[in-house]
PDB file of C-alpha atoms in Angstrom:
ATOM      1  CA  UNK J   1      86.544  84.340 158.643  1.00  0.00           C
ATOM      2  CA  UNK J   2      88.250  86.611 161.479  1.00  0.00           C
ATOM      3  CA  UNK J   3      91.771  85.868 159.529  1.00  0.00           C
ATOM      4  CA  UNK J   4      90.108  87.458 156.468  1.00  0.00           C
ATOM      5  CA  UNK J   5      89.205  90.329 159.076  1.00  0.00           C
ATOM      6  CA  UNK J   6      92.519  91.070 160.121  1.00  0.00           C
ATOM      7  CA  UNK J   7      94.068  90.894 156.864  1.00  0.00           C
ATOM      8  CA  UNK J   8      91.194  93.922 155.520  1.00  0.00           C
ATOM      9  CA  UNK J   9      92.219  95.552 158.778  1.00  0.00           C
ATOM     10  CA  UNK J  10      95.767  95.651 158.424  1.00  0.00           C
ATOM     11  CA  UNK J  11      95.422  96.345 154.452  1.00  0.00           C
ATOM     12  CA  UNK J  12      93.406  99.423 155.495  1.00  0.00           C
ATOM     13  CA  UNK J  13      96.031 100.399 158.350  1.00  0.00           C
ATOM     14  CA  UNK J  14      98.410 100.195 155.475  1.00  0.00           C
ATOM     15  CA  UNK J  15      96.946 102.503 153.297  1.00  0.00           C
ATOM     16  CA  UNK J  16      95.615 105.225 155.446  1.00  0.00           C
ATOM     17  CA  UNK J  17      99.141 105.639 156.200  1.00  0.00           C
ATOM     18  CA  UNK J  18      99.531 107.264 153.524  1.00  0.00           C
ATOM     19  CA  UNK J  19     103.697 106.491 153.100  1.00  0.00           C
ATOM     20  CA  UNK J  20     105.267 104.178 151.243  1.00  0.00           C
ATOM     21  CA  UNK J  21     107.095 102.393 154.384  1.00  0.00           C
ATOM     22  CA  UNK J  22     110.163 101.719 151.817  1.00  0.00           C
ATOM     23  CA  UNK J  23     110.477 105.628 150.946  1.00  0.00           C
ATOM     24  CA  UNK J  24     112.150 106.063 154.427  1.00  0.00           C
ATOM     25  CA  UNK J  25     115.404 104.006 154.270  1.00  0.00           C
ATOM     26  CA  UNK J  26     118.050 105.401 153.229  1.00  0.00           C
ATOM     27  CA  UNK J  27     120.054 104.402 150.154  1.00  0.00           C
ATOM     28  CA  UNK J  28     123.590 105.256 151.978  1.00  0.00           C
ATOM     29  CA  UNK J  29     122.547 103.036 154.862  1.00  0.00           C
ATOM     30  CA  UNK J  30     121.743 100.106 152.601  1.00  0.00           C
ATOM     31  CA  UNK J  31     125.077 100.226 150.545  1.00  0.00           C
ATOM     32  CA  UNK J  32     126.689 100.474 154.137  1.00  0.00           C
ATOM     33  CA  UNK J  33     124.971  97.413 155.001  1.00  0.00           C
ATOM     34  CA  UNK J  34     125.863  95.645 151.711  1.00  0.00           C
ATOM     35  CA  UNK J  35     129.552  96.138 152.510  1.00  0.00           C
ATOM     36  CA  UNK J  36     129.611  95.164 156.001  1.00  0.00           C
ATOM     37  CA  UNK J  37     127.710  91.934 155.095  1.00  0.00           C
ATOM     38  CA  UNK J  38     130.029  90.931 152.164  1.00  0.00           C
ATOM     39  CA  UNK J  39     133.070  91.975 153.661  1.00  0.00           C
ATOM     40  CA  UNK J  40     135.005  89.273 155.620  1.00  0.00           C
ATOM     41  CA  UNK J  41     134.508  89.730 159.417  1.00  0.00           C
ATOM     42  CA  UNK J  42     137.436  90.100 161.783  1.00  0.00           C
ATOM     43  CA  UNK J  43     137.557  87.796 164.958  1.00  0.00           C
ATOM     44  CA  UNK J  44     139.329  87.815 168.382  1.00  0.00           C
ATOM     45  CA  UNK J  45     141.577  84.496 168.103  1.00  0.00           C
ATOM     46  CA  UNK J  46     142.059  82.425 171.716  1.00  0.00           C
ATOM     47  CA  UNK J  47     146.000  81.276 171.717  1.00  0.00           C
ATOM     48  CA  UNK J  48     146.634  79.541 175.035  1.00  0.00           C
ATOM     49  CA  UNK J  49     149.722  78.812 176.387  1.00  0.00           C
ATOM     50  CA  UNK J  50     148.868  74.948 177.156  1.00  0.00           C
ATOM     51  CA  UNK J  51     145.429  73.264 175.748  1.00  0.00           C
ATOM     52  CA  UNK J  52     146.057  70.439 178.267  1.00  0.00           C
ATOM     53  CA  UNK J  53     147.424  69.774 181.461  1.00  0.00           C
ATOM     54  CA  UNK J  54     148.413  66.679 183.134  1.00  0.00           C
ATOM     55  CA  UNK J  55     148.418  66.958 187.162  1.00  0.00           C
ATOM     56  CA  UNK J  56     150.187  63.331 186.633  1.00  0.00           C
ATOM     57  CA  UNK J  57     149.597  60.578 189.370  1.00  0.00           C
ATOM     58  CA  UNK J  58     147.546  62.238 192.204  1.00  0.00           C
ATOM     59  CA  UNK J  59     146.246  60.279 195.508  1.00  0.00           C
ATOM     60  CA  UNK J  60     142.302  60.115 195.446  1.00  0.00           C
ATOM     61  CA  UNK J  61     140.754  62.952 197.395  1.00  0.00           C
ATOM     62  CA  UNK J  62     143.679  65.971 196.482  1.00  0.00           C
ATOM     63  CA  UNK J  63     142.423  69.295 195.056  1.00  0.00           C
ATOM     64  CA  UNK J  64     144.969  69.840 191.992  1.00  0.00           C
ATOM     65  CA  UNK J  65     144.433  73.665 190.718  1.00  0.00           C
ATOM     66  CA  UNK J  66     146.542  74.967 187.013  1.00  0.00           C
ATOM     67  CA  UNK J  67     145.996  77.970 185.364  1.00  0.00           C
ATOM     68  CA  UNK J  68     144.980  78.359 181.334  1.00  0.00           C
ATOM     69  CA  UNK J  69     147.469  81.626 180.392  1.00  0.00           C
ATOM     70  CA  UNK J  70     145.875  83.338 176.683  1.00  0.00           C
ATOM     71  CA  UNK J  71     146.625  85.689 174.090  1.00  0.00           C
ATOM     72  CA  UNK J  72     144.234  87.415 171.728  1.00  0.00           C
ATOM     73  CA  UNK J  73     146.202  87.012 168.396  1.00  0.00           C
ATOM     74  CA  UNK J  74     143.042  88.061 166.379  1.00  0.00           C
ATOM     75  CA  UNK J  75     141.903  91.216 165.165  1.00  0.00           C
ATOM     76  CA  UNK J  76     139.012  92.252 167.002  1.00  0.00           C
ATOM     77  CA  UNK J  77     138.080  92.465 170.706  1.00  0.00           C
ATOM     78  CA  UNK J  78     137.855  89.104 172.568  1.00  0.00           C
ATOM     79  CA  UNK J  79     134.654  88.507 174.572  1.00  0.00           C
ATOM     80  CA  UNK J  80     134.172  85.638 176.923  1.00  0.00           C
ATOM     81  CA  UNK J  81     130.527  84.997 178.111  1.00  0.00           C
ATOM     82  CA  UNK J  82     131.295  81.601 179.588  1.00  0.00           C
ATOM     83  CA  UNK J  83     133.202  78.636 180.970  1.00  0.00           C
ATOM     84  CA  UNK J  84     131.546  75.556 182.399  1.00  0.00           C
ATOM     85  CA  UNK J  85     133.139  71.959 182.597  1.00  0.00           C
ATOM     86  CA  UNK J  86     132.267  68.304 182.036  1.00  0.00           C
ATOM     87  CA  UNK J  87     131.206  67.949 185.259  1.00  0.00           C
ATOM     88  CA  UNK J  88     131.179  69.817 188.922  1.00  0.00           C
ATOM     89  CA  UNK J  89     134.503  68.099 190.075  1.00  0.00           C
ATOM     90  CA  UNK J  90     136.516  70.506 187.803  1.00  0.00           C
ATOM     91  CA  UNK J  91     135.759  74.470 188.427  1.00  0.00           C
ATOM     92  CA  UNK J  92     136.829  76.978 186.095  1.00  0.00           C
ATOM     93  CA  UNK J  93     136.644  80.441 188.000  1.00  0.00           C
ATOM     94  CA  UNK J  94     138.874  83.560 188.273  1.00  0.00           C
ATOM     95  CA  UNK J  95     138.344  84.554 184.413  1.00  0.00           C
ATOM     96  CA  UNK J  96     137.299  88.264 183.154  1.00  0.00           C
ATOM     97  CA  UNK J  97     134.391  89.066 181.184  1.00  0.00           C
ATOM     98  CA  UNK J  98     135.761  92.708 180.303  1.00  0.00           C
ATOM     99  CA  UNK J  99     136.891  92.818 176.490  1.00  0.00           C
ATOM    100  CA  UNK J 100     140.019  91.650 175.770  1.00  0.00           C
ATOM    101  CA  UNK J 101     142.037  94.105 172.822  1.00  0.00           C
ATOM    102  CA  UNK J 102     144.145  92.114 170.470  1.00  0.00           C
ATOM    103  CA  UNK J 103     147.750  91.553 171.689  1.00  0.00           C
ATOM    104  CA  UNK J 104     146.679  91.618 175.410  1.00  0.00           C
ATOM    105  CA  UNK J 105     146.479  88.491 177.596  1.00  0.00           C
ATOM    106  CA  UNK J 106     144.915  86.711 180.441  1.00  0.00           C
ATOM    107  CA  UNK J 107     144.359  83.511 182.499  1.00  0.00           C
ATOM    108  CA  UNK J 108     141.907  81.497 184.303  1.00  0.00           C
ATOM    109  CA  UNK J 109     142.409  79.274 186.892  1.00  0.00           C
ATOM    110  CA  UNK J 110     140.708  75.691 187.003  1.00  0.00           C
ATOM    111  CA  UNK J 111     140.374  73.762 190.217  1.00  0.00           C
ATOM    112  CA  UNK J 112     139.634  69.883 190.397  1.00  0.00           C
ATOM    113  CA  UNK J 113     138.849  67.717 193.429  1.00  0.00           C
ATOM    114  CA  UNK J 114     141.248  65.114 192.577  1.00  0.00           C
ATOM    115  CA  UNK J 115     138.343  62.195 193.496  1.00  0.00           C
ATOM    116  CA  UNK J 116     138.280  59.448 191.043  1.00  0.00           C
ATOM    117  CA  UNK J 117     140.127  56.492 190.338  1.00  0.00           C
ATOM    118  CA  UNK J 118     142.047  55.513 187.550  1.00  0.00           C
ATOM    119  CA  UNK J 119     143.441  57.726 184.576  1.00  0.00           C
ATOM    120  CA  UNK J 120     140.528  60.549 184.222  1.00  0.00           C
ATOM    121  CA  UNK J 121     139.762  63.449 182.137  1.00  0.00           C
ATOM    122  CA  UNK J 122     137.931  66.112 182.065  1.00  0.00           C
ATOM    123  CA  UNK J 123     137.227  69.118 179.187  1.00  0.00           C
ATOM    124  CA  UNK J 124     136.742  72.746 180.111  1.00  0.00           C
ATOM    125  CA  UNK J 125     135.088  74.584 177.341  1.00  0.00           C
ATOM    126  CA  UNK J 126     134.854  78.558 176.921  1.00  0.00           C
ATOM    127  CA  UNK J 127     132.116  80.274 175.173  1.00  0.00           C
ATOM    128  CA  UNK J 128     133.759  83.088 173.608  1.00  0.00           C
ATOM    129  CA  UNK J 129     133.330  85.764 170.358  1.00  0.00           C
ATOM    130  CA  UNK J 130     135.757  83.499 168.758  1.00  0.00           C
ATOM    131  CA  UNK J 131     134.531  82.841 165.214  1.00  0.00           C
ATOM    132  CA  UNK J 132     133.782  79.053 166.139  1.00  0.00           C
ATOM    133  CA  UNK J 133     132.455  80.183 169.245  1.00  0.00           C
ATOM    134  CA  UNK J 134     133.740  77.849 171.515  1.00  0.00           C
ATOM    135  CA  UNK J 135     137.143  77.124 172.659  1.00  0.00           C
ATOM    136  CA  UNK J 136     138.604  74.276 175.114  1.00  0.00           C
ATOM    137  CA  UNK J 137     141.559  72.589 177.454  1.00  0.00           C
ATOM    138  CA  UNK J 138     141.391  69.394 179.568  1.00  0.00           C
ATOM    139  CA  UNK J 139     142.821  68.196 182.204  1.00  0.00           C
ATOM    140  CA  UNK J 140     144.006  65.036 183.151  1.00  0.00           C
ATOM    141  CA  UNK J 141     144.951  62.742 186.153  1.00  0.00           C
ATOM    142  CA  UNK J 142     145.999  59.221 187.436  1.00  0.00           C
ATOM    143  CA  UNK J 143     144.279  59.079 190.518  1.00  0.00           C
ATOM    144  CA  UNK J 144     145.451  56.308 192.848  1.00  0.00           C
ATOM    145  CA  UNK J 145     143.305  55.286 196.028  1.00  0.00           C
ATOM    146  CA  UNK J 146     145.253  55.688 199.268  1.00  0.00           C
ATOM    147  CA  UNK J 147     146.995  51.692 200.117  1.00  0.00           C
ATOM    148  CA  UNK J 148     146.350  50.629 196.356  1.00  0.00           C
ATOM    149  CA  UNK J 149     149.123  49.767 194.250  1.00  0.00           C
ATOM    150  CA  UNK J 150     150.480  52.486 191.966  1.00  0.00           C
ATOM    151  CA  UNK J 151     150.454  51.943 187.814  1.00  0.00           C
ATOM    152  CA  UNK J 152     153.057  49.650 187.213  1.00  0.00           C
ATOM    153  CA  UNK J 153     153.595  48.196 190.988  1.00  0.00           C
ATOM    154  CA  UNK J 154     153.068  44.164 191.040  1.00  0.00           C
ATOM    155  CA  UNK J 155     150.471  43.130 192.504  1.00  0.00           C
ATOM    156  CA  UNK J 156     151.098  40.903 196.004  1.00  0.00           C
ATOM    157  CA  UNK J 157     148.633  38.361 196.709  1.00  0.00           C
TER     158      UNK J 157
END
């Protein structure tokens, strides 16, 4: 019963307005719209320099740092709104969030602990304006413990 309410209410709100609520756009806006909606869009385009870096064999325990150089080869401005890793060993930091024009370039700096044992790898991923929306590197080490044998070493018994 009080839906039935609302709906006279609203129906009378309606109509004591007096205006047709359509009468008020305006047909140059809407064939605006119908272009920009059919048309295909232009995107900023991430082209790095590397998409991966190996810090090779590292003893456990040794910050490793690199730095991620890119371009923007697309056509529009490039935004980035975010970069997070796989996990907190790896830190992405030192990247801008100021638009970046096609043609110009930039870098970011990733930082990893260097704990671990064993080959290990980690993915950095960068939430951008790109048309896919995300982007990503990796990294990669062989992390040896300190007095354990390096890959490849016999093993003494």
């Amino acid at each position: 019963m009080k839906q039935l309410y609302y709906l006279f209410f609203v129906a009378i709100i309606i109509v004591s307005c007096g205006d047709d609520p359509f009468s008020k756009v305006k047909e140059e806006n809407v064939s605006q719209a119908i272009e920009r909606d059919n048309s295909p869009s232009k995107y900023p385009v991430m082209t790095f320099d590397k998409k991966n870096h190996d810090f090779g064999t590292i003893v456990d325990g040794t910050p490793q740092e690199t730095i991620f150089n890119y371009t923007n080869t697309g056509d529009a401005p490039l935004v980035i709104t975010e970069i997070k890793s796989t996990c907190g060993c790896t830190v992405p930091q030192d990247w801008s969030r100021a638009p970046l024009l096609p043609g110009e370039s930039s870098k970011f700096t990733v930082k990893f602990n260097g704990k671990g044992l064993n080959k290990t790898s980690k993915t950095v991923t960068i939430k951008a304006n790109t048309q896919t929306g995300t982007e990503s590197v990796r990294i990669s080490a062989f992390i040896n413990k300190p007095g354990s044998a390096s890959p490849g070493s016999p093993i003494i018994q």
